[in-house]
Structure formats: structure tokens, C-alpha cells
PDB file of C-alpha atoms and ligand atoms in Angstrom:
ATOM      1  CA  MET A 985       6.646  -8.401 -24.624  1.00 37.00           C
ATOM      2  CA  ILE A 986       7.914 -10.126 -21.438  1.00 41.00           C
ATOM      3  CA  CYS A 987       5.536 -12.669 -20.027  1.00 43.00           C
ATOM      4  CA  LYS A 988       4.202 -12.338 -16.473  1.00 50.00           C
ATOM      5  CA  VAL A 989       5.354 -15.703 -15.241  1.00 43.00           C
ATOM      6  CA  GLY A 990       8.828 -14.886 -16.538  1.00 49.00           C
ATOM      7  CA  TRP A 991       9.103 -11.698 -14.513  1.00 52.00           C
ATOM      8  CA  ILE A 992       8.013 -13.324 -11.288  1.00 49.00           C
ATOM      9  CA  ALA A 993      10.451 -16.128 -11.787  1.00 43.00           C
ATOM     10  CA  VAL A 994      13.323 -13.738 -12.399  1.00 47.00           C
ATOM     11  CA  TRP A 995      12.743 -11.872  -9.185  1.00 51.00           C
ATOM     12  CA  VAL A 996      12.332 -14.945  -7.078  1.00 45.00           C
ATOM     13  CA  VAL A 997      15.527 -16.406  -8.416  1.00 41.00           C
ATOM     14  CA  LEU A 998      17.261 -13.089  -7.816  1.00 49.00           C
ATOM     15  CA  SER A 999      16.161 -13.079  -4.229  1.00 51.00           C
ATOM     16  CA  VAL A1000      17.690 -16.527  -3.689  1.00 41.00           C
ATOM     17  CA  ALA A1001      20.871 -15.639  -5.530  1.00 39.00           C
ATOM     18  CA  THR A1002      21.456 -12.484  -3.502  1.00 44.00           C
ATOM     19  CA  GLN A1003      20.036 -13.848  -0.201  1.00 42.00           C
ATOM     20  CA  LEU A1004      18.031 -10.611   0.287  1.00 48.00           C
ATOM     21  CA  PRO A1005      15.223 -12.137   2.336  1.00 48.00           C
ATOM     22  CA  VAL A1006      16.226 -12.500   5.948  1.00 50.00           C
ATOM     23  CA  ALA A1007      15.457 -15.489   8.174  1.00 52.00           C
ATOM     24  CA  ALA A1008      12.402 -15.365  10.375  1.00 50.00           C
ATOM     25  CA  ASP A1009      14.288 -15.099  13.661  1.00 53.00           C
ATOM     26  CA  GLU A1010      16.208 -12.130  12.363  1.00 56.00           C
ATOM     27  CA  THR A1011      12.923 -10.227  11.581  1.00 60.00           C
ATOM     28  CA  ALA A1012      11.185 -10.903  14.947  1.00 66.00           C
ATOM     29  CA  ASN A1013      11.597  -7.493  16.569  1.00 82.00           C
ATOM     30  CA  ARG A1014      12.706  -5.364  13.713  1.00 94.00           C
ATOM     31  CA  PRO A1015      10.658  -2.517  12.194  1.00 98.00           C
ATOM     32  CA  LEU A1016       8.365  -3.633   9.367  1.00 98.00           C
ATOM     33  CA  VAL A1017       9.198  -2.907   5.776  1.00 98.00           C
ATOM     34  CA  ILE A1018       6.017  -2.161   3.910  1.00 99.00           C
ATOM     35  CA  ALA A1019       6.342  -2.260   0.112  1.00 99.00           C
ATOM     36  CA  HIS A1020       4.486   0.889  -1.020  1.00 98.00           C
ATOM     37  CA  ARG A1021       2.522  -0.132  -4.103  1.00 98.00           C
ATOM     38  CA  GLY A1022       4.975  -3.005  -4.372  1.00 98.00           C
ATOM     39  CA  ALA A1023       8.653  -2.327  -5.230  1.00 98.00           C
ATOM     40  CA  SER A1024       7.306   0.686  -7.095  1.00 98.00           C
ATOM     41  CA  GLY A1025      10.706   2.370  -7.294  1.00 98.00           C
ATOM     42  CA  TYR A1026      11.770  -0.342  -9.779  1.00 98.00           C
ATOM     43  CA  LEU A1027       8.604  -1.534 -11.605  1.00 98.00           C
ATOM     44  CA  PRO A1028       5.224   0.068 -12.383  1.00 98.00           C
ATOM     45  CA  GLU A1029       3.207   0.419  -9.173  1.00 98.00           C
ATOM     46  CA  HIS A1030       0.631  -2.098  -8.067  1.00 98.00           C
ATOM     47  CA  THR A1031       1.566  -4.660 -10.777  1.00 98.00           C
ATOM     48  CA  LEU A1032       2.071  -8.332  -9.789  1.00 98.00           C
ATOM     49  CA  GLU A1033       5.669  -7.924 -11.019  1.00 98.00           C
ATOM     50  CA  ALA A1034       6.242  -5.045  -8.565  1.00 98.00           C
ATOM     51  CA  TYR A1035       4.671  -7.068  -5.747  1.00 98.00           C
ATOM     52  CA  ALA A1036       6.804 -10.170  -6.597  1.00 98.00           C
ATOM     53  CA  MET A1037       9.989  -8.074  -6.605  1.00 98.00           C
ATOM     54  CA  ALA A1038       8.967  -6.506  -3.256  1.00 98.00           C
ATOM     55  CA  TYR A1039       8.455  -9.984  -1.805  1.00 98.00           C
ATOM     56  CA  ALA A1040      11.911 -11.011  -3.049  1.00 98.00           C
ATOM     57  CA  GLN A1041      13.539  -7.933  -1.565  1.00 98.00           C
ATOM     58  CA  GLY A1042      12.570  -8.977   1.917  1.00 98.00           C
ATOM     59  CA  SER A1043       9.433  -6.907   2.515  1.00 98.00           C
ATOM     60  CA  ASP A1044       7.217  -7.825   5.486  1.00 98.00           C
ATOM     61  CA  TYR A1045       3.980  -6.506   3.988  1.00 98.00           C
ATOM     62  CA  LEU A1046       2.968  -5.609   0.474  1.00 99.00           C
ATOM     63  CA  GLU A1047       0.661  -2.612  -0.022  1.00 99.00           C
ATOM     64  CA  PRO A1048      -2.233  -2.594  -2.494  1.00 98.00           C
ATOM     65  CA  ASP A1049      -4.325   0.534  -2.775  1.00 99.00           C
ATOM     66  CA  LEU A1050      -7.829  -0.569  -3.676  1.00 99.00           C
ATOM     67  CA  VAL A1051     -10.489   0.893  -5.905  1.00 99.00           C
ATOM     68  CA  MET A1052     -13.557  -0.903  -7.446  1.00 99.00           C
ATOM     69  CA  SER A1053     -14.553  -1.778 -10.948  1.00 98.00           C
ATOM     70  CA  LYS A1054     -18.082  -1.293 -12.230  1.00 98.00           C
ATOM     71  CA  ASP A1055     -18.896  -4.910 -11.513  1.00 98.00           C
ATOM     72  CA  GLY A1056     -17.542  -4.859  -7.966  1.00 98.00           C
ATOM     73  CA  HIS A1057     -14.086  -6.217  -8.270  1.00 98.00           C
ATOM     74  CA  PHE A1058     -11.247  -4.814  -6.141  1.00 99.00           C
ATOM     75  CA  LEU A1059      -8.387  -3.415  -8.298  1.00 99.00           C
ATOM     76  CA  CYS A1060      -4.870  -2.730  -7.134  1.00 99.00           C
ATOM     77  CA  LEU A1061      -4.787   0.927  -8.183  1.00 98.00           C
ATOM     78  CA  HIS A1062      -3.859   4.155  -6.430  1.00 98.00           C
ATOM     79  CA  ASP A1063      -6.238   6.395  -8.429  1.00 98.00           C
ATOM     80  CA  ARG A1064      -9.938   6.072  -8.928  1.00 98.00           C
ATOM     81  CA  HIS A1065      -9.282   7.127 -12.529  1.00 98.00           C
ATOM     82  CA  LEU A1066      -7.264   5.157 -14.986  1.00 98.00           C
ATOM     83  CA  GLU A1067      -5.526   7.525 -17.406  1.00 98.00           C
ATOM     84  CA  THR A1068      -2.492   8.294 -15.291  1.00 98.00           C
ATOM     85  CA  THR A1069      -1.107   4.746 -15.197  1.00 98.00           C
ATOM     86  CA  THR A1070      -2.879   2.955 -18.113  1.00 98.00           C
ATOM     87  CA  ASN A1071      -3.641   3.409 -21.789  1.00 97.00           C
ATOM     88  CA  VAL A1072      -7.374   3.627 -21.198  1.00 98.00           C
ATOM     89  CA  GLU A1073      -7.611   6.764 -23.370  1.00 98.00           C
ATOM     90  CA  GLU A1074      -6.483   4.665 -26.391  1.00 98.00           C
ATOM     91  CA  VAL A1075      -8.546   1.600 -25.676  1.00 98.00           C
ATOM     92  CA  PHE A1076     -11.803   3.248 -24.548  1.00 98.00           C
ATOM     93  CA  PRO A1077     -11.700   6.788 -25.986  1.00 98.00           C
ATOM     94  CA  ASP A1078     -15.518   7.253 -25.344  1.00 98.00           C
ATOM     95  CA  ARG A1079     -15.739   6.201 -21.771  1.00 98.00           C
ATOM     96  CA  LYS A1080     -14.527   9.425 -20.054  1.00 98.00           C
ATOM     97  CA  ARG A1081     -16.867  11.351 -17.769  1.00 98.00           C
ATOM     98  CA  GLU A1082     -17.761  15.061 -18.205  1.00 98.00           C
ATOM     99  CA  ASP A1083     -14.768  15.928 -16.022  1.00 98.00           C
ATOM    100  CA  GLY A1084     -12.519  14.393 -18.661  1.00 98.00           C
ATOM    101  CA  ARG A1085     -11.387  11.433 -16.578  1.00 98.00           C
ATOM    102  CA  TRP A1086     -11.752   7.702 -17.061  1.00 98.00           C
ATOM    103  CA  TYR A1087     -12.970   6.032 -13.770  1.00 98.00           C
ATOM    104  CA  ALA A1088     -12.365   2.355 -12.934  1.00 98.00           C
ATOM    105  CA  ALA A1089     -15.941   2.396 -11.522  1.00 98.00           C
ATOM    106  CA  ASP A1090     -17.254   2.836 -15.063  1.00 98.00           C
ATOM    107  CA  LEU A1091     -15.518  -0.215 -16.564  1.00 98.00           C
ATOM    108  CA  THR A1092     -15.964  -3.885 -15.897  1.00 98.00           C
ATOM    109  CA  LEU A1093     -12.992  -6.045 -14.806  1.00 98.00           C
ATOM    110  CA  GLU A1094     -13.065  -7.760 -18.272  1.00 98.00           C
ATOM    111  CA  GLU A1095     -12.658  -4.279 -19.849  1.00 98.00           C
ATOM    112  CA  ILE A1096      -9.921  -3.197 -17.362  1.00 98.00           C
ATOM    113  CA  LYS A1097      -7.972  -6.330 -18.082  1.00 98.00           C
ATOM    114  CA  GLN A1098      -7.628  -5.123 -21.715  1.00 98.00           C
ATOM    115  CA  LEU A1099      -5.581  -2.104 -20.476  1.00 98.00           C
ATOM    116  CA  SER A1100      -1.805  -1.859 -20.299  1.00 98.00           C
ATOM    117  CA  VAL A1101      -0.236  -0.424 -17.107  1.00 98.00           C
ATOM    118  CA  HIS A1102       2.653   2.009 -17.369  1.00 97.00           C
ATOM    119  CA  GLU A1103       4.949   3.745 -14.944  1.00 96.00           C
ATOM    120  CA  ARG A1104       3.702   6.941 -13.255  1.00 97.00           C
ATOM    121  CA  MET A1105       6.995   8.797 -12.946  1.00 96.00           C
ATOM    122  CA  ASP A1106       9.126   9.732 -16.027  1.00 95.00           C
ATOM    123  CA  SER A1107      12.324   8.971 -14.051  1.00 96.00           C
ATOM    124  CA  ARG A1108      11.438   5.377 -13.269  1.00 97.00           C
ATOM    125  CA  PHE A1109      10.609   2.301 -15.294  1.00 97.00           C
ATOM    126  CA  PRO A1110      10.618   3.261 -19.045  1.00 96.00           C
ATOM    127  CA  LYS A1111       7.123   3.500 -20.516  1.00 93.00           C
ATOM    128  CA  GLY A1112       6.454   0.867 -23.181  1.00 88.00           C
ATOM    129  CA  ALA A1113       9.577  -1.204 -22.410  1.00 91.00           C
ATOM    130  CA  ALA A1114       7.471  -4.143 -21.099  1.00 93.00           C
ATOM    131  CA  SER A1115       3.859  -5.154 -20.749  1.00 94.00           C
ATOM    132  CA  PHE A1116       1.870  -5.077 -17.430  1.00 98.00           C
ATOM    133  CA  GLU A1117      -1.767  -5.391 -16.505  1.00 98.00           C
ATOM    134  CA  VAL A1118      -3.996  -4.173 -13.722  1.00 98.00           C
ATOM    135  CA  ALA A1119      -3.963  -6.681 -10.799  1.00 98.00           C
ATOM    136  CA  THR A1120      -6.890  -7.603  -8.657  1.00 98.00           C
ATOM    137  CA  LEU A1121      -6.831  -8.008  -4.867  1.00 99.00           C
ATOM    138  CA  GLU A1122      -7.365 -11.735  -5.313  1.00 98.00           C
ATOM    139  CA  GLU A1123      -4.445 -12.052  -7.667  1.00 98.00           C
ATOM    140  CA  LEU A1124      -2.171 -10.340  -5.191  1.00 98.00           C
ATOM    141  CA  ILE A1125      -3.326 -12.524  -2.359  1.00 99.00           C
ATOM    142  CA  GLU A1126      -2.782 -15.708  -4.398  1.00 98.00           C
ATOM    143  CA  LEU A1127       0.660 -14.498  -5.267  1.00 98.00           C
ATOM    144  CA  VAL A1128       1.614 -13.683  -1.597  1.00 98.00           C
ATOM    145  CA  GLN A1129       0.113 -16.939  -0.224  1.00 98.00           C
ATOM    146  CA  GLY A1130       1.816 -19.017  -2.962  1.00 98.00           C
ATOM    147  CA  LEU A1131       5.175 -17.441  -2.241  1.00 98.00           C
ATOM    148  CA  ASN A1132       4.624 -17.901   1.474  1.00 98.00           C
ATOM    149  CA  GLN A1133       4.125 -21.528   0.799  1.00 98.00           C
ATOM    150  CA  THR A1134       7.152 -21.953  -1.462  1.00 98.00           C
ATOM    151  CA  THR A1135       9.558 -19.798   0.654  1.00 98.00           C
ATOM    152  CA  GLY A1136       8.372 -20.640   4.156  1.00 98.00           C
ATOM    153  CA  ARG A1137       8.193 -16.941   4.925  1.00 98.00           C
ATOM    154  CA  GLU A1138       5.114 -15.134   6.340  1.00 98.00           C
ATOM    155  CA  VAL A1139       4.631 -11.883   4.381  1.00 98.00           C
ATOM    156  CA  GLY A1140       1.410  -9.962   4.926  1.00 98.00           C
ATOM    157  CA  ILE A1141      -0.740  -7.620   2.985  1.00 99.00           C
ATOM    158  CA  TYR A1142      -1.497  -3.995   3.836  1.00 99.00           C
ATOM    159  CA  PRO A1143      -4.582  -2.984   1.847  1.00 99.00           C
ATOM    160  CA  GLU A1144      -5.773   0.599   1.636  1.00 99.00           C
ATOM    161  CA  LEU A1145      -9.480   1.220   0.914  1.00 99.00           C
ATOM    162  CA  LYS A1146      -9.427   4.232  -1.369  1.00 99.00           C
ATOM    163  CA  ALA A1147     -12.306   6.730  -1.001  1.00 98.00           C
ATOM    164  CA  PRO A1148     -14.924   4.387   0.465  1.00 98.00           C
ATOM    165  CA  ALA A1149     -17.487   7.203   0.798  1.00 98.00           C
ATOM    166  CA  TRP A1150     -17.129   8.068  -2.893  1.00 98.00           C
ATOM    167  CA  HIS A1151     -17.448   4.384  -3.842  1.00 98.00           C
ATOM    168  CA  ARG A1152     -20.534   3.995  -1.695  1.00 98.00           C
ATOM    169  CA  ALA A1153     -22.091   6.972  -3.475  1.00 98.00           C
ATOM    170  CA  GLN A1154     -21.398   5.185  -6.829  1.00 98.00           C
ATOM    171  CA  GLY A1155     -23.368   2.174  -5.641  1.00 98.00           C
ATOM    172  CA  LEU A1156     -20.115   0.268  -4.814  1.00 98.00           C
ATOM    173  CA  PRO A1157     -19.929  -0.096  -0.975  1.00 98.00           C
ATOM    174  CA  MET A1158     -16.392  -1.423  -0.196  1.00 98.00           C
ATOM    175  CA  GLU A1159     -16.330  -2.578   3.365  1.00 98.00           C
ATOM    176  CA  GLU A1160     -18.585  -5.603   3.218  1.00 98.00           C
ATOM    177  CA  ALA A1161     -17.172  -6.874  -0.068  1.00 98.00           C
ATOM    178  CA  PHE A1162     -13.631  -6.409   1.169  1.00 98.00           C
ATOM    179  CA  LEU A1163     -14.234  -8.401   4.343  1.00 98.00           C
ATOM    180  CA  GLU A1164     -15.820 -11.206   2.335  1.00 98.00           C
ATOM    181  CA  ILE A1165     -12.606 -11.564   0.352  1.00 98.00           C
ATOM    182  CA  MET A1166     -10.368 -11.394   3.429  1.00 98.00           C
ATOM    183  CA  THR A1167     -12.429 -14.140   5.084  1.00 98.00           C
ATOM    184  CA  ARG A1168     -12.484 -16.235   1.955  1.00 98.00           C
ATOM    185  CA  TYR A1169      -8.698 -16.226   1.929  1.00 98.00           C
ATOM    186  CA  GLY A1170      -8.262 -16.937   5.586  1.00 98.00           C
ATOM    187  CA  TYR A1171      -7.498 -13.550   6.893  1.00 98.00           C
ATOM    188  CA  GLU A1172      -9.477 -13.340  10.122  1.00 98.00           C
ATOM    189  CA  GLY A1173      -8.798 -12.143  13.657  1.00 98.00           C
ATOM    190  CA  GLU A1174      -6.342  -9.820  15.254  1.00 98.00           C
ATOM    191  CA  GLU A1175      -3.368 -12.034  14.510  1.00 98.00           C
ATOM    192  CA  ALA A1176      -3.941 -12.058  10.771  1.00 98.00           C
ATOM    193  CA  LEU A1177      -0.994 -10.825   8.600  1.00 98.00           C
ATOM    194  CA  VAL A1178      -3.048  -7.846   7.477  1.00 98.00           C
ATOM    195  CA  PHE A1179      -3.226  -4.143   8.233  1.00 99.00           C
ATOM    196  CA  VAL A1180      -6.337  -2.501   6.891  1.00 99.00           C
ATOM    197  CA  GLN A1181      -5.602   1.187   6.233  1.00 98.00           C
ATOM    198  CA  CYS A1182      -7.817   4.137   5.248  1.00 99.00           C
ATOM    199  CA  PHE A1183      -7.893   7.958   5.351  1.00 98.00           C
ATOM    200  CA  GLU A1184     -11.574   7.826   6.274  1.00 98.00           C
ATOM    201  CA  ALA A1185     -12.285   7.085   9.924  1.00 98.00           C
ATOM    202  CA  GLU A1186     -15.869   6.163   9.172  1.00 98.00           C
ATOM    203  CA  ALA A1187     -14.847   3.214   7.058  1.00 98.00           C
ATOM    204  CA  LEU A1188     -12.573   1.846   9.729  1.00 98.00           C
ATOM    205  CA  GLN A1189     -15.268   2.393  12.323  1.00 98.00           C
ATOM    206  CA  ARG A1190     -17.830   0.588  10.146  1.00 98.00           C
ATOM    207  CA  LEU A1191     -15.444  -2.373   9.684  1.00 98.00           C
ATOM    208  CA  ARG A1192     -14.761  -2.612  13.411  1.00 98.00           C
ATOM    209  CA  HIS A1193     -18.008  -1.630  15.084  1.00 98.00           C
ATOM    210  CA  GLU A1194     -20.685  -2.639  12.523  1.00 98.00           C
ATOM    211  CA  LEU A1195     -19.175  -5.450  10.724  1.00 98.00           C
ATOM    212  CA  GLY A1196     -17.206  -6.876  13.559  1.00 98.00           C
ATOM    213  CA  SER A1197     -13.811  -7.088  11.842  1.00 98.00           C
ATOM    214  CA  GLU A1198     -10.929  -7.913  14.223  1.00 98.00           C
ATOM    215  CA  LEU A1199      -8.324  -7.351  11.451  1.00 98.00           C
ATOM    216  CA  PRO A1200      -5.652  -4.822  12.632  1.00 98.00           C
ATOM    217  CA  GLN A1201      -6.494  -1.342  11.363  1.00 99.00           C
ATOM    218  CA  VAL A1202      -4.416   1.721  10.664  1.00 99.00           C
ATOM    219  CA  MET A1203      -5.697   5.295  10.481  1.00 99.00           C
ATOM    220  CA  LEU A1204      -3.883   7.240   7.779  1.00 99.00           C
ATOM    221  CA  MET A1205      -2.987  10.904   8.436  1.00 98.00           C
ATOM    222  CA  SER A1206      -2.162  13.550   5.858  1.00 98.00           C
ATOM    223  CA  ASP A1207       0.003  16.581   6.370  1.00 98.00           C
ATOM    224  CA  ASN A1208      -2.992  18.926   6.535  1.00 98.00           C
ATOM    225  CA  ALA A1209      -5.327  20.437   9.116  1.00 98.00           C
ATOM    226  CA  ARG A1210      -7.152  17.085   9.647  1.00 98.00           C
ATOM    227  CA  GLY A1211      -3.785  15.377  10.217  1.00 98.00           C
ATOM    228  CA  ALA A1212      -2.664  18.024  12.685  1.00 97.00           C
ATOM    229  CA  GLN A1213      -5.784  17.316  14.693  1.00 98.00           C
ATOM    230  CA  LEU A1214      -5.360  13.553  14.591  1.00 98.00           C
ATOM    231  CA  VAL A1215      -1.849  13.714  16.064  1.00 98.00           C
ATOM    232  CA  THR A1216      -3.041  15.580  19.158  1.00 98.00           C
ATOM    233  CA  PRO A1217      -3.553  13.496  22.420  1.00 97.00           C
ATOM    234  CA  GLU A1218      -7.299  13.863  21.881  1.00 98.00           C
ATOM    235  CA  GLY A1219      -7.070  12.776  18.286  1.00 98.00           C
ATOM    236  CA  LEU A1220      -4.959   9.716  19.152  1.00 98.00           C
ATOM    237  CA  ASP A1221      -7.437   8.808  21.943  1.00 98.00           C
ATOM    238  CA  ALA A1222     -10.181   8.800  19.345  1.00 98.00           C
ATOM    239  CA  VAL A1223      -8.183   6.735  16.868  1.00 98.00           C
ATOM    240  CA  ALA A1224      -7.375   4.115  19.475  1.00 98.00           C
ATOM    241  CA  GLU A1225     -11.063   3.389  19.743  1.00 98.00           C
ATOM    242  CA  PHE A1226     -11.090   1.702  16.362  1.00 98.00           C
ATOM    243  CA  ALA A1227      -7.473   1.193  15.196  1.00 98.00           C
ATOM    244  CA  GLU A1228      -4.291  -0.528  16.207  1.00 98.00           C
ATOM    245  CA  GLY A1229      -1.953   1.877  14.484  1.00 98.00           C
ATOM    246  CA  ILE A1230      -1.435   5.257  12.665  1.00 98.00           C
ATOM    247  CA  GLY A1231      -0.038   5.852   9.232  1.00 99.00           C
ATOM    248  CA  PRO A1232       1.163   9.450   9.304  1.00 98.00           C
ATOM    249  CA  ASN A1233       2.750  11.390   6.464  1.00 98.00           C
ATOM    250  CA  LYS A1234       6.362  11.338   7.506  1.00 98.00           C
ATOM    251  CA  ARG A1235       6.397  15.144   7.861  1.00 98.00           C
ATOM    252  CA  LEU A1236       3.938  14.837  10.770  1.00 98.00           C
ATOM    253  CA  VAL A1237       6.547  12.710  12.613  1.00 98.00           C
ATOM    254  CA  ASP A1238       9.373  15.113  11.815  1.00 98.00           C
ATOM    255  CA  ARG A1239       7.228  17.956  13.094  1.00 96.00           C
ATOM    256  CA  ASN A1240       5.891  16.165  16.183  1.00 96.00           C
ATOM    257  CA  PRO A1241       8.879  14.316  17.657  1.00 89.00           C
ATOM    258  CA  ASP A1242       6.678  13.066  20.574  1.00 96.00           C
ATOM    259  CA  LEU A1243       4.154  11.498  18.220  1.00 98.00           C
ATOM    260  CA  VAL A1244       5.691   7.991  18.373  1.00 98.00           C
ATOM    261  CA  ARG A1245       5.808   8.045  22.168  1.00 98.00           C
ATOM    262  CA  ASP A1246       2.274   9.369  22.414  1.00 98.00           C
ATOM    263  CA  ALA A1247       0.950   6.679  19.942  1.00 98.00           C
ATOM    264  CA  HIS A1248       2.772   3.918  21.753  1.00 98.00           C
ATOM    265  CA  ALA A1249       1.238   5.072  25.008  1.00 98.00           C
ATOM    266  CA  ARG A1250      -2.111   4.316  23.532  1.00 98.00           C
ATOM    267  CA  GLY A1251      -1.068   0.996  22.062  1.00 98.00           C
ATOM    268  CA  LEU A1252      -0.833   2.300  18.576  1.00 98.00           C
ATOM    269  CA  VAL A1253       1.886   1.260  16.190  1.00 98.00           C
ATOM    270  CA  VAL A1254       3.385   3.960  13.899  1.00 98.00           C
ATOM    271  CA  HIS A1255       3.945   3.349  10.170  1.00 98.00           C
ATOM    272  CA  PRO A1256       4.817   6.592   8.328  1.00 98.00           C
ATOM    273  CA  TRP A1257       4.968   7.105   4.553  1.00 98.00           C
ATOM    274  CA  THR A1258       6.412   7.462   2.015  1.00 98.00           C
ATOM    275  CA  PHE A1259      10.169   6.943   1.807  1.00 98.00           C
ATOM    276  CA  ARG A1260      11.484   7.545  -1.739  1.00 98.00           C
ATOM    277  CA  VAL A1261      15.012   7.794  -3.073  1.00 98.00           C
ATOM    278  CA  GLU A1262      14.041  10.788  -5.171  1.00 97.00           C
ATOM    279  CA  ALA A1263      12.395  12.679  -2.350  1.00 97.00           C
ATOM    280  CA  PRO A1264      14.127  12.497   1.017  1.00 98.00           C
ATOM    281  CA  GLY A1265      12.508  14.776   3.594  1.00 97.00           C
ATOM    282  CA  ASP A1266      13.734  18.265   4.469  1.00 96.00           C
ATOM    283  CA  GLY A1267      17.065  18.146   6.289  1.00 97.00           C
ATOM    284  CA  TYR A1268      18.013  14.630   5.154  1.00 98.00           C
ATOM    285  CA  ALA A1269      20.918  14.129   2.639  1.00 98.00           C
ATOM    286  CA  SER A1270      19.396  10.808   1.433  1.00 98.00           C
ATOM    287  CA  MET A1271      16.550   8.363   1.904  1.00 98.00           C
ATOM    288  CA  ASP A1272      18.890   6.000   3.720  1.00 98.00           C
ATOM    289  CA  GLU A1273      19.807   8.709   6.226  1.00 98.00           C
ATOM    290  CA  GLU A1274      16.147   9.547   6.636  1.00 98.00           C
ATOM    291  CA  LEU A1275      15.147   5.908   7.174  1.00 98.00           C
ATOM    292  CA  ALA A1276      17.903   5.454   9.779  1.00 98.00           C
ATOM    293  CA  HIS A1277      16.628   8.551  11.646  1.00 98.00           C
ATOM    294  CA  PHE A1278      13.078   7.233  11.601  1.00 98.00           C
ATOM    295  CA  PHE A1279      14.045   3.710  12.726  1.00 98.00           C
ATOM    296  CA  PHE A1280      16.748   4.524  15.283  1.00 97.00           C
ATOM    297  CA  GLU A1281      15.916   8.002  16.628  1.00 97.00           C
ATOM    298  CA  TYR A1282      12.157   8.194  16.323  1.00 98.00           C
ATOM    299  CA  GLY A1283      11.587   4.456  16.915  1.00 98.00           C
ATOM    300  CA  VAL A1284       8.848   3.931  14.303  1.00 98.00           C
ATOM    301  CA  ASP A1285       7.397   0.425  13.985  1.00 98.00           C
ATOM    302  CA  GLY A1286       7.582   0.298  10.243  1.00 98.00           C
ATOM    303  CA  VAL A1287       7.809   2.418   7.083  1.00 99.00           C
ATOM    304  CA  PHE A1288       6.141   2.530   3.713  1.00 99.00           C
ATOM    305  CA  THR A1289       8.747   2.711   1.011  1.00 98.00           C
ATOM    306  CA  ASP A1290       9.003   2.394  -2.749  1.00 98.00           C
ATOM    307  CA  PHE A1291      12.463   0.783  -2.252  1.00 98.00           C
ATOM    308  CA  PRO A1292      12.036  -2.182   0.183  1.00 98.00           C
ATOM    309  CA  ASP A1293      15.578  -3.455  -0.451  1.00 98.00           C
ATOM    310  CA  ARG A1294      17.085  -0.207   0.731  1.00 98.00           C
ATOM    311  CA  ALA A1295      14.935  -0.212   3.932  1.00 98.00           C
ATOM    312  CA  VAL A1296      15.963  -3.807   4.710  1.00 98.00           C
ATOM    313  CA  ALA A1297      19.590  -2.864   4.240  1.00 98.00           C
ATOM    314  CA  VAL A1298      19.335   0.198   6.555  1.00 98.00           C
ATOM    315  CA  ILE A1299      17.806  -2.016   9.261  1.00 98.00           C
ATOM    316  CA  GLN A1300      20.438  -4.700   8.880  1.00 97.00           C
ATOM    317  CA  ARG A1301      23.200  -2.114   9.057  1.00 97.00           C
ATOM    318  CA  GLY A1302      21.708  -0.944  12.417  1.00 96.00           C
ATOM    319  CA  ALA A1303      22.085   2.377  14.141  1.00 94.00           C
ATOM    320  CA  PRO A1304      24.826   4.627  12.683  1.00 89.00           C
TER     321      PRO A1304
HETATM  322  O1  G3P B 609      -1.118   4.311   2.534  1.00 77.10           O
HETATM  323  C1  G3P B 609      -0.014   5.000   2.935  1.00 77.10           C
HETATM  324  C2  G3P B 609       0.308   5.932   1.795  1.00 77.10           C
HETATM  325  O2  G3P B 609       0.439   5.130   0.663  1.00 77.10           O
HETATM  326  C3  G3P B 609      -0.739   6.986   1.619  1.00 77.10           C
HETATM  327  O3  G3P B 609      -0.560   7.635   0.416  1.00 77.10           O
HETATM  328  O4  G3P B 609      -1.435   8.350  -1.650  1.00 77.10           O
HETATM  329  O5  G3P B 609       0.422   6.741  -1.587  1.00 77.10           O
HETATM  330  O6  G3P B 609      -1.838   6.002  -0.969  1.00 77.10           O
HETATM  331  P1  G3P B 609      -0.879   7.129  -1.035  1.00 77.10           P
HETATM  332 CA1   CA B 610      -1.578   3.869   0.035  1.00 77.10          CA
END
């Protein structure tokens, strides 16, 4: 087993040794590199180790997806259910629902901390080669804020509220509790180093119009009928009422080359997802080529990527 503090130290030392992070004045006007689930191309997603590596690779923002535990803690997890990326089936064999799935909302944080996290994809970090645990939102924030203090950089967080309507139906409303944590850690106002993202417009509208949040918000858009409606001029007009940006599936940008211009005309930044070495989009020979096209041809304002180091390198190389 490799201890957690050891992993974090390794990656921070590596960053200094390789001079990967760039100086603040070099990052002023460049597109944002958003570490998708941390540096999830290299380490199991959403672990503190993956976030520390992403920080060390020069990311501007670290992305936690958020679901809730039974006792109301925010967990850095992509899925509401636990069996895809943890050993919950072994530890709590009797806690599955009738649909055969183990939900984070059915376990307390103390129980979830007994689980071991493993890689989602077979082609990435080898399962069982090291030990990782489920991280909480507070743990991620404390890691980022601590590293910001020790490095002098200003890296932000880019939390996604996963399925707020479903959580509310489980008796776990997310929005109020989420804002309480943000405020407690000093994330307030429109200048905060935060983007709050969600696929559900209702949650973003509640945060902005009912709860008075001024934190920057991003409306996520899938490559489906709903996404196709949202990228229309009318759809963007509606989004601009409660958000400062859009987070479209990258295929929506490829298919709608005017989308970046149309979003910018409404004051919306554009942060498409997800750029992965293993899955460049149709027509691109590599992820690097794809990233260069999005940065220098489409003019996006940032990208979500599992490989933050590669995105930083593409930006530093400049237009081909
Ligand atoms: O939040 C942007 C992107 O991550 C949305 O997709 O499924 O990876 O959360 P997902
Ligand atoms: Ca996400």
C-alpha cells in the first residue's frame, strides 16, 4: 500500500522538477485547463491523488463531480452508485437496492470511507496496484487551498452537482448544503475561483434566483435532443439568464461551428468536454490535434480533459 501523503508529495515534487506549472502572467489570457475528475488519465478518477497530480500538471481548475452520502456529505464521485469504481460489493454485500446497485445515498460517510477506489477503465491505472479512498468535497477544497498557499498559484474548483432532482427526491437536497460549504471555505461572489456546473437548469436557477448565489455557473449540454435545443439562439438566450457559461459535449461544438461566437455574443464562456487520449473526436488524428483545433480554430475558453499536462503543452506550443 502506498500512503496518501506520499502520493501527493511525489506529484508536487515532480511538478517542481519538471517545471510544468506555468507562471501566473503566462496564464492570464490563455484558455482554461479543467482537470476532468482530476488527472484521471493517470490515476483513479476523483481521488485526492488524481487531484494533486492535476494541480501539479498546471491545471487551472479541478473538477469534482458530486453526489451525496446518506448523512448528507458531498462525495467526489461521478456515479450515484458505487460498484463501478469501488469494492462496495465486497464490503457491504447486503446493501444493494432491488435494481442490483449500491447507492452512495444509502451509506454513511463513515461506511463509504471503508471502501477502496479503483480505476474505471481497464486500459488505465492497474486495479489493485495501490490503495485509494473516496474523497469528500471538503477534502478536495482543503487540498487545493493548501497547495495554493504553498505554491502561490490560484487554482480553482469546478464542482458538478450530479442529479440534484434525484437527490432531492431521496431527501437529500443539494443546493443549500453545497452553498453552505462554498461559503464556509470563502468561495463567494462572482470573482470566486469556482464554476458551478450542472445538467439540470432547475438547480442552477434555484442557486441563482432563490438562494442568491453569485458564483459563476455553467450549463452542461449533452449530445442529445435537449442539447440541440440549448445550442440554438433561443436556448442560449435562456441559459444566459442564469449562467455565465456553457459546457457542451465537444461534438456539439464540432457540429455547430458558430456556437462559440453565439455564446460569446451573450457573454457566455464555452468549456467543452471531454478530451481523452483514447478517444479523439471524429476527424482528428489525436487528442492533441483535436485540442489545438478547439483552442485555435473554434476559440473555446477552456476544456475539460483527463490529461491536463497534454492540454497545457498544446496551449504552450501555440497555433500550428
Ligand atoms: O462536467 C463536464 C463533463 O464532465 C460532463 O460529463 O459525465 O464526465 O460528468 P461527465
Ligand atoms: Ca462532470
